[in-house]
Amino acid sequence: MTQHSTLARRPVRDEETAIDRTQILDCKELWPDPLACPDWPMEYDAPGSSRRYEGERGRRGAESRLEQLGQFLNRGGGKLRVPGEDDRAVEFARIFKREGDIYHRYGVANLSPLGRNMEAQAGLIVEAAHVRGYLRKLDAQEQAQAIADEKRKVADAQARVDGFARMSVEAAAELATLAEAAARHQQRLDDEKAFDRCKAIRQNVRHAHSDAIMAAHRLGLTPPQMPAL
């Protein structure tokens, strides 16, 4: 059997999967506390050097930069997967060594490229870990803000409920002290209404009496007497 025929009979496999090299360094291990990760982009001034980031910032800028770093580090086709511990150990041993403080600005100690030929690649991997750490920090901040907002809403609602309870007690006590005066005032209002109604009744009867007198004269009858009102 020829080699060609042997290759032809090999089963067709799905696309090869490769590790996502932007995750060779685990941001959770570098910064266990998400808030300890320095903000991105990393900018600094140093004697004889400076660094300023001119691109988009915030979450969108970080996501865009991470995608760009992925294009640099994950060359070739195939699907990407999160590297396991063994994958990370192999890649780490190939690229880094546990010494030096070249990445001290990131708050990372005992880490440096294995050699000069690895400096550029190592720098991209560290930056990718930093961007991922920053995105994780944003997630933690947003989650903390959401929790704080919810607590504030709950506290505000409880304050309104408690305030109403206090107001109800105070209102009941004040109403009790004003009840007698309110009753007197209501009596005055009722008396005024009664007085006005009596006045209106008398006026209506007088007007009706005048009409009745005129009608009685036309009929030749004795006019009715005005009642004692």
PDB file of C-alpha atoms in Angstrom:
ATOM      1  CA  MET A   1       0.000   0.000   0.000  1.00  0.00           C
ATOM      2  CA  THR A   2       1.456   3.352  -0.990  1.00  0.00           C
ATOM      3  CA  GLN A   3       1.888   6.275   1.346  1.00  0.00           C
ATOM      4  CA  HIS A   4      -0.518   8.284  -0.801  1.00  0.00           C
ATOM      5  CA  SER A   5      -3.287   5.732  -0.375  1.00  0.00           C
ATOM      6  CA  THR A   6      -2.628   5.589   3.373  1.00  0.00           C
ATOM      7  CA  LEU A   7      -2.983   9.359   3.692  1.00  0.00           C
ATOM      8  CA  ALA A   8      -6.110   9.283   1.575  1.00  0.00           C
ATOM      9  CA  ARG A   9      -7.722   6.878   4.028  1.00  0.00           C
ATOM     10  CA  ARG A  10      -7.067   9.024   7.114  1.00  0.00           C
ATOM     11  CA  PRO A  11     -10.365  10.155   8.646  1.00  0.00           C
ATOM     12  CA  VAL A  12     -11.310  13.761   8.051  1.00  0.00           C
ATOM     13  CA  ARG A  13     -11.049  15.616  11.363  1.00  0.00           C
ATOM     14  CA  ASP A  14     -12.614  18.853  12.516  1.00  0.00           C
ATOM     15  CA  GLU A  15     -10.464  21.929  12.358  1.00  0.00           C
ATOM     16  CA  GLU A  16      -7.450  21.668  14.613  1.00  0.00           C
ATOM     17  CA  THR A  17      -7.851  23.580  17.877  1.00  0.00           C
ATOM     18  CA  ALA A  18      -5.036  25.735  19.177  1.00  0.00           C
ATOM     19  CA  ILE A  19      -4.589  27.447  22.506  1.00  0.00           C
ATOM     20  CA  ASP A  20      -5.470  31.091  22.747  1.00  0.00           C
ATOM     21  CA  ARG A  21      -2.028  32.558  23.356  1.00  0.00           C
ATOM     22  CA  THR A  22      -3.487  35.766  24.754  1.00  0.00           C
ATOM     23  CA  GLN A  23      -4.297  33.607  27.813  1.00  0.00           C
ATOM     24  CA  ILE A  24      -0.893  32.034  28.409  1.00  0.00           C
ATOM     25  CA  LEU A  25      -0.662  34.204  31.522  1.00  0.00           C
ATOM     26  CA  ASP A  26      -3.781  33.940  33.689  1.00  0.00           C
ATOM     27  CA  CYS A  27      -4.920  37.400  34.767  1.00  0.00           C
ATOM     28  CA  LYS A  28      -6.642  35.832  37.814  1.00  0.00           C
ATOM     29  CA  GLU A  29      -3.289  34.548  39.041  1.00  0.00           C
ATOM     30  CA  LEU A  30      -1.470  37.800  38.310  1.00  0.00           C
ATOM     31  CA  TRP A  31      -4.138  39.894  40.074  1.00  0.00           C
ATOM     32  CA  PRO A  32      -6.243  37.689  42.406  1.00  0.00           C
ATOM     33  CA  ASP A  33      -8.096  40.827  43.461  1.00  0.00           C
ATOM     34  CA  PRO A  34      -9.658  42.189  40.228  1.00  0.00           C
ATOM     35  CA  LEU A  35      -9.385  45.751  41.506  1.00  0.00           C
ATOM     36  CA  ALA A  36      -5.612  45.371  41.987  1.00  0.00           C
ATOM     37  CA  CYS A  37      -5.076  45.216  38.217  1.00  0.00           C
ATOM     38  CA  PRO A  38      -3.692  48.545  36.929  1.00  0.00           C
ATOM     39  CA  ASP A  39      -5.925  50.534  34.625  1.00  0.00           C
ATOM     40  CA  TRP A  40      -5.529  50.155  30.899  1.00  0.00           C
ATOM     41  CA  PRO A  41      -3.958  51.605  28.819  1.00  0.00           C
ATOM     42  CA  MET A  42      -0.670  51.579  30.681  1.00  0.00           C
ATOM     43  CA  GLU A  43       0.828  55.057  30.381  1.00  0.00           C
ATOM     44  CA  TYR A  44       3.922  56.418  32.067  1.00  0.00           C
ATOM     45  CA  ASP A  45       6.668  58.967  31.956  1.00  0.00           C
ATOM     46  CA  ALA A  46      10.179  57.871  32.741  1.00  0.00           C
ATOM     47  CA  PRO A  47      13.599  59.490  32.300  1.00  0.00           C
ATOM     48  CA  GLY A  48      14.253  59.461  28.600  1.00  0.00           C
ATOM     49  CA  SER A  49      11.034  57.674  27.677  1.00  0.00           C
ATOM     50  CA  SER A  50       7.289  58.082  27.716  1.00  0.00           C
ATOM     51  CA  ARG A  51       4.257  56.176  26.552  1.00  0.00           C
ATOM     52  CA  ARG A  52       0.861  57.547  25.567  1.00  0.00           C
ATOM     53  CA  TYR A  53      -2.045  55.607  24.129  1.00  0.00           C
ATOM     54  CA  GLU A  54      -3.876  57.438  21.352  1.00  0.00           C
ATOM     55  CA  GLY A  55      -6.604  54.867  20.614  1.00  0.00           C
ATOM     56  CA  GLU A  56     -10.089  54.371  22.000  1.00  0.00           C
ATOM     57  CA  ARG A  57     -10.262  53.813  25.728  1.00  0.00           C
ATOM     58  CA  GLY A  58     -12.586  52.089  28.144  1.00  0.00           C
ATOM     59  CA  ARG A  59     -14.190  48.706  27.576  1.00  0.00           C
ATOM     60  CA  ARG A  60     -14.560  49.082  23.827  1.00  0.00           C
ATOM     61  CA  GLY A  61     -10.964  50.166  23.412  1.00  0.00           C
ATOM     62  CA  ALA A  62      -9.693  47.284  25.564  1.00  0.00           C
ATOM     63  CA  GLU A  63     -11.759  44.716  23.670  1.00  0.00           C
ATOM     64  CA  SER A  64     -10.473  46.092  20.377  1.00  0.00           C
ATOM     65  CA  ARG A  65      -6.873  45.963  21.602  1.00  0.00           C
ATOM     66  CA  LEU A  66      -7.324  42.378  22.853  1.00  0.00           C
ATOM     67  CA  GLU A  67      -8.623  41.359  19.432  1.00  0.00           C
ATOM     68  CA  GLN A  68      -5.585  42.991  17.850  1.00  0.00           C
ATOM     69  CA  LEU A  69      -3.247  41.187  20.243  1.00  0.00           C
ATOM     70  CA  GLY A  70      -4.997  37.935  19.367  1.00  0.00           C
ATOM     71  CA  GLN A  71      -4.233  38.515  15.718  1.00  0.00           C
ATOM     72  CA  PHE A  72      -0.550  39.014  16.566  1.00  0.00           C
ATOM     73  CA  LEU A  73      -0.253  36.016  18.877  1.00  0.00           C
ATOM     74  CA  ASN A  74      -2.661  33.510  17.306  1.00  0.00           C
ATOM     75  CA  ARG A  75      -1.434  33.271  13.765  1.00  0.00           C
ATOM     76  CA  GLY A  76      -2.744  30.517  11.529  1.00  0.00           C
ATOM     77  CA  GLY A  77      -6.149  28.907  11.132  1.00  0.00           C
ATOM     78  CA  GLY A  78      -8.078  26.661  13.447  1.00  0.00           C
ATOM     79  CA  LYS A  79     -10.276  27.154  16.451  1.00  0.00           C
ATOM     80  CA  LEU A  80      -8.979  28.580  19.696  1.00  0.00           C
ATOM     81  CA  ARG A  81      -9.444  27.171  23.170  1.00  0.00           C
ATOM     82  CA  VAL A  82      -8.533  28.323  26.639  1.00  0.00           C
ATOM     83  CA  PRO A  83      -5.143  26.849  27.525  1.00  0.00           C
ATOM     84  CA  GLY A  84      -5.034  24.325  30.340  1.00  0.00           C
ATOM     85  CA  GLU A  85      -2.457  24.303  33.123  1.00  0.00           C
ATOM     86  CA  ASP A  86      -0.130  22.021  31.136  1.00  0.00           C
ATOM     87  CA  ASP A  87      -0.424  24.243  28.056  1.00  0.00           C
ATOM     88  CA  ARG A  88       0.417  27.308  30.106  1.00  0.00           C
ATOM     89  CA  ALA A  89       3.381  25.572  31.752  1.00  0.00           C
ATOM     90  CA  VAL A  90       4.855  24.558  28.413  1.00  0.00           C
ATOM     91  CA  GLU A  91       4.434  27.983  26.832  1.00  0.00           C
ATOM     92  CA  PHE A  92       5.657  29.744  29.953  1.00  0.00           C
ATOM     93  CA  ALA A  93       8.844  27.681  30.040  1.00  0.00           C
ATOM     94  CA  ARG A  94       9.425  28.495  26.382  1.00  0.00           C
ATOM     95  CA  ILE A  95       8.950  32.258  26.705  1.00  0.00           C
ATOM     96  CA  PHE A  96       9.438  33.430  30.323  1.00  0.00           C
ATOM     97  CA  LYS A  97      11.571  32.943  33.375  1.00  0.00           C
ATOM     98  CA  ARG A  98      10.801  33.582  37.032  1.00  0.00           C
ATOM     99  CA  GLU A  99      13.138  36.465  37.749  1.00  0.00           C
ATOM    100  CA  GLY A 100      13.524  40.185  37.229  1.00  0.00           C
ATOM    101  CA  ASP A 101      11.094  43.081  37.549  1.00  0.00           C
ATOM    102  CA  ILE A 102      10.773  44.205  33.948  1.00  0.00           C
ATOM    103  CA  TYR A 103       6.978  44.199  34.302  1.00  0.00           C
ATOM    104  CA  HIS A 104       6.858  45.996  37.660  1.00  0.00           C
ATOM    105  CA  ARG A 105       4.517  48.664  36.212  1.00  0.00           C
ATOM    106  CA  TYR A 106       1.848  45.984  36.010  1.00  0.00           C
ATOM    107  CA  GLY A 107       2.405  45.034  39.630  1.00  0.00           C
ATOM    108  CA  VAL A 108       3.969  41.755  38.481  1.00  0.00           C
ATOM    109  CA  ALA A 109       7.255  40.600  40.020  1.00  0.00           C
ATOM    110  CA  ASN A 110       9.658  37.767  39.218  1.00  0.00           C
ATOM    111  CA  LEU A 111       8.819  37.676  35.528  1.00  0.00           C
ATOM    112  CA  SER A 112      10.918  38.423  32.466  1.00  0.00           C
ATOM    113  CA  PRO A 113      11.459  37.124  28.917  1.00  0.00           C
ATOM    114  CA  LEU A 114      13.581  33.996  28.625  1.00  0.00           C
ATOM    115  CA  GLY A 115      15.881  35.804  26.234  1.00  0.00           C
ATOM    116  CA  ARG A 116      16.127  38.737  23.880  1.00  0.00           C
ATOM    117  CA  ASN A 117      14.517  36.794  21.080  1.00  0.00           C
ATOM    118  CA  MET A 118      11.431  36.385  23.271  1.00  0.00           C
ATOM    119  CA  GLU A 119      11.090  39.996  24.435  1.00  0.00           C
ATOM    120  CA  ALA A 120       8.539  41.111  21.819  1.00  0.00           C
ATOM    121  CA  GLN A 121       6.403  38.004  22.168  1.00  0.00           C
ATOM    122  CA  ALA A 122       6.561  38.099  25.954  1.00  0.00           C
ATOM    123  CA  GLY A 123       5.571  41.771  25.939  1.00  0.00           C
ATOM    124  CA  LEU A 124       2.468  41.037  23.863  1.00  0.00           C
ATOM    125  CA  ILE A 125       1.473  38.161  26.145  1.00  0.00           C
ATOM    126  CA  VAL A 126       1.865  40.323  29.255  1.00  0.00           C
ATOM    127  CA  GLU A 127      -0.125  43.116  27.628  1.00  0.00           C
ATOM    128  CA  ALA A 128      -2.865  40.653  26.678  1.00  0.00           C
ATOM    129  CA  ALA A 129      -3.035  39.465  30.286  1.00  0.00           C
ATOM    130  CA  HIS A 130      -3.210  43.092  31.412  1.00  0.00           C
ATOM    131  CA  VAL A 131      -6.059  43.886  29.028  1.00  0.00           C
ATOM    132  CA  ARG A 132      -7.958  40.806  30.218  1.00  0.00           C
ATOM    133  CA  GLY A 133      -7.279  41.816  33.810  1.00  0.00           C
ATOM    134  CA  TYR A 134      -8.574  45.314  33.104  1.00  0.00           C
ATOM    135  CA  LEU A 135     -11.769  43.952  31.540  1.00  0.00           C
ATOM    136  CA  ARG A 136     -12.177  41.721  34.600  1.00  0.00           C
ATOM    137  CA  LYS A 137     -11.674  44.806  36.764  1.00  0.00           C
ATOM    138  CA  LEU A 138     -14.382  46.663  34.846  1.00  0.00           C
ATOM    139  CA  ASP A 139     -16.734  43.703  35.357  1.00  0.00           C
ATOM    140  CA  ALA A 140     -16.014  43.744  39.101  1.00  0.00           C
ATOM    141  CA  GLN A 141     -16.541  47.508  39.289  1.00  0.00           C
ATOM    142  CA  GLU A 142     -19.809  47.292  37.376  1.00  0.00           C
ATOM    143  CA  GLN A 143     -20.987  44.457  39.580  1.00  0.00           C
ATOM    144  CA  ALA A 144     -20.048  46.411  42.716  1.00  0.00           C
ATOM    145  CA  GLN A 145     -21.826  49.473  41.345  1.00  0.00           C
ATOM    146  CA  ALA A 146     -24.937  47.416  40.565  1.00  0.00           C
ATOM    147  CA  ILE A 147     -24.922  46.013  44.115  1.00  0.00           C
ATOM    148  CA  ALA A 148     -24.435  49.505  45.558  1.00  0.00           C
ATOM    149  CA  ASP A 149     -27.261  50.881  43.402  1.00  0.00           C
ATOM    150  CA  GLU A 150     -29.570  48.078  44.515  1.00  0.00           C
ATOM    151  CA  LYS A 151     -28.679  48.653  48.160  1.00  0.00           C
ATOM    152  CA  ARG A 152     -29.327  52.368  47.705  1.00  0.00           C
ATOM    153  CA  LYS A 153     -32.724  51.670  46.152  1.00  0.00           C
ATOM    154  CA  VAL A 154     -33.632  49.276  48.958  1.00  0.00           C
ATOM    155  CA  ALA A 155     -32.476  51.793  51.582  1.00  0.00           C
ATOM    156  CA  ASP A 156     -34.478  54.554  49.903  1.00  0.00           C
ATOM    157  CA  ALA A 157     -37.605  52.395  49.771  1.00  0.00           C
ATOM    158  CA  GLN A 158     -37.169  51.403  53.427  1.00  0.00           C
ATOM    159  CA  ALA A 159     -36.676  55.049  54.391  1.00  0.00           C
ATOM    160  CA  ARG A 160     -39.963  55.957  52.688  1.00  0.00           C
ATOM    161  CA  VAL A 161     -41.807  53.136  54.466  1.00  0.00           C
ATOM    162  CA  ASP A 162     -40.293  54.091  57.824  1.00  0.00           C
ATOM    163  CA  GLY A 163     -40.967  57.771  57.162  1.00  0.00           C
ATOM    164  CA  PHE A 164     -44.625  57.058  56.437  1.00  0.00           C
ATOM    165  CA  ALA A 165     -44.921  55.051  59.661  1.00  0.00           C
ATOM    166  CA  ARG A 166     -43.477  57.940  61.675  1.00  0.00           C
ATOM    167  CA  MET A 167     -45.654  60.462  59.876  1.00  0.00           C
ATOM    168  CA  SER A 168     -48.766  58.374  60.570  1.00  0.00           C
ATOM    169  CA  VAL A 169     -48.051  58.246  64.299  1.00  0.00           C
ATOM    170  CA  GLU A 170     -47.253  61.970  64.443  1.00  0.00           C
ATOM    171  CA  ALA A 171     -50.324  62.837  62.372  1.00  0.00           C
ATOM    172  CA  ALA A 172     -52.617  60.779  64.616  1.00  0.00           C
ATOM    173  CA  ALA A 173     -51.218  62.454  67.732  1.00  0.00           C
ATOM    174  CA  GLU A 174     -51.610  65.935  66.284  1.00  0.00           C
ATOM    175  CA  LEU A 175     -55.115  65.235  65.033  1.00  0.00           C
ATOM    176  CA  ALA A 176     -56.100  64.135  68.534  1.00  0.00           C
ATOM    177  CA  THR A 177     -54.957  67.471  69.961  1.00  0.00           C
ATOM    178  CA  LEU A 178     -56.822  69.386  67.244  1.00  0.00           C
ATOM    179  CA  ALA A 179     -60.020  67.344  67.313  1.00  0.00           C
ATOM    180  CA  GLU A 180     -61.926  69.639  69.669  1.00  0.00           C
ATOM    181  CA  ALA A 181     -60.976  72.796  67.786  1.00  0.00           C
ATOM    182  CA  ALA A 182     -61.770  71.115  64.460  1.00  0.00           C
ATOM    183  CA  ALA A 183     -65.189  70.100  65.818  1.00  0.00           C
ATOM    184  CA  ARG A 184     -65.900  73.691  66.861  1.00  0.00           C
ATOM    185  CA  HIS A 185     -64.864  74.958  63.465  1.00  0.00           C
ATOM    186  CA  GLN A 186     -67.039  72.365  61.755  1.00  0.00           C
ATOM    187  CA  GLN A 187     -69.939  73.411  63.945  1.00  0.00           C
ATOM    188  CA  ARG A 188     -69.432  77.028  62.891  1.00  0.00           C
ATOM    189  CA  LEU A 189     -69.437  75.945  59.245  1.00  0.00           C
ATOM    190  CA  ASP A 190     -72.618  73.912  59.802  1.00  0.00           C
ATOM    191  CA  ASP A 191     -74.219  76.866  61.603  1.00  0.00           C
ATOM    192  CA  GLU A 192     -73.350  79.191  58.737  1.00  0.00           C
ATOM    193  CA  LYS A 193     -74.850  76.753  56.254  1.00  0.00           C
ATOM    194  CA  ALA A 194     -77.997  76.452  58.373  1.00  0.00           C
ATOM    195  CA  PHE A 195     -78.281  80.240  58.680  1.00  0.00           C
ATOM    196  CA  ASP A 196     -77.919  80.702  54.921  1.00  0.00           C
ATOM    197  CA  ARG A 197     -80.463  77.956  54.261  1.00  0.00           C
ATOM    198  CA  CYS A 198     -82.982  79.543  56.634  1.00  0.00           C
ATOM    199  CA  LYS A 199     -82.529  82.864  54.905  1.00  0.00           C
ATOM    200  CA  ALA A 200     -83.071  81.283  51.504  1.00  0.00           C
ATOM    201  CA  ILE A 201     -86.211  79.452  52.683  1.00  0.00           C
ATOM    202  CA  ARG A 202     -87.773  82.673  54.037  1.00  0.00           C
ATOM    203  CA  GLN A 203     -86.995  84.509  50.806  1.00  0.00           C
ATOM    204  CA  ASN A 204     -88.522  81.726  48.729  1.00  0.00           C
ATOM    205  CA  VAL A 205     -91.679  81.680  50.856  1.00  0.00           C
ATOM    206  CA  ARG A 206     -92.072  85.474  50.656  1.00  0.00           C
ATOM    207  CA  HIS A 207     -91.727  85.402  46.869  1.00  0.00           C
ATOM    208  CA  ALA A 208     -94.186  82.536  46.637  1.00  0.00           C
ATOM    209  CA  HIS A 209     -96.604  84.388  48.998  1.00  0.00           C
ATOM    210  CA  SER A 210     -96.623  87.420  46.729  1.00  0.00           C
ATOM    211  CA  ASP A 211     -97.463  85.259  43.727  1.00  0.00           C
ATOM    212  CA  ALA A 212    -100.185  83.464  45.701  1.00  0.00           C
ATOM    213  CA  ILE A 213    -101.811  86.786  46.700  1.00  0.00           C
ATOM    214  CA  MET A 214    -101.916  87.931  43.085  1.00  0.00           C
ATOM    215  CA  ALA A 215    -103.380  84.617  41.976  1.00  0.00           C
ATOM    216  CA  ALA A 216    -106.047  84.703  44.729  1.00  0.00           C
ATOM    217  CA  HIS A 217    -107.145  88.211  43.663  1.00  0.00           C
ATOM    218  CA  ARG A 218    -107.646  87.013  40.106  1.00  0.00           C
ATOM    219  CA  LEU A 219    -109.759  84.152  41.367  1.00  0.00           C
ATOM    220  CA  GLY A 220    -111.702  86.344  43.804  1.00  0.00           C
ATOM    221  CA  LEU A 221    -110.480  84.372  46.730  1.00  0.00           C
ATOM    222  CA  THR A 222    -109.220  85.448  50.112  1.00  0.00           C
ATOM    223  CA  PRO A 223    -105.442  85.819  49.896  1.00  0.00           C
ATOM    224  CA  PRO A 224    -103.473  83.277  51.946  1.00  0.00           C
ATOM    225  CA  GLN A 225    -101.831  84.375  55.147  1.00  0.00           C
ATOM    226  CA  MET A 226     -98.071  84.636  55.407  1.00  0.00           C
ATOM    227  CA  PRO A 227     -96.947  81.876  57.754  1.00  0.00           C
ATOM    228  CA  ALA A 228     -94.918  82.678  60.825  1.00  0.00           C
ATOM    229  CA  LEU A 229     -91.422  81.641  59.808  1.00  0.00           C
TER     230      LEU A 229
END
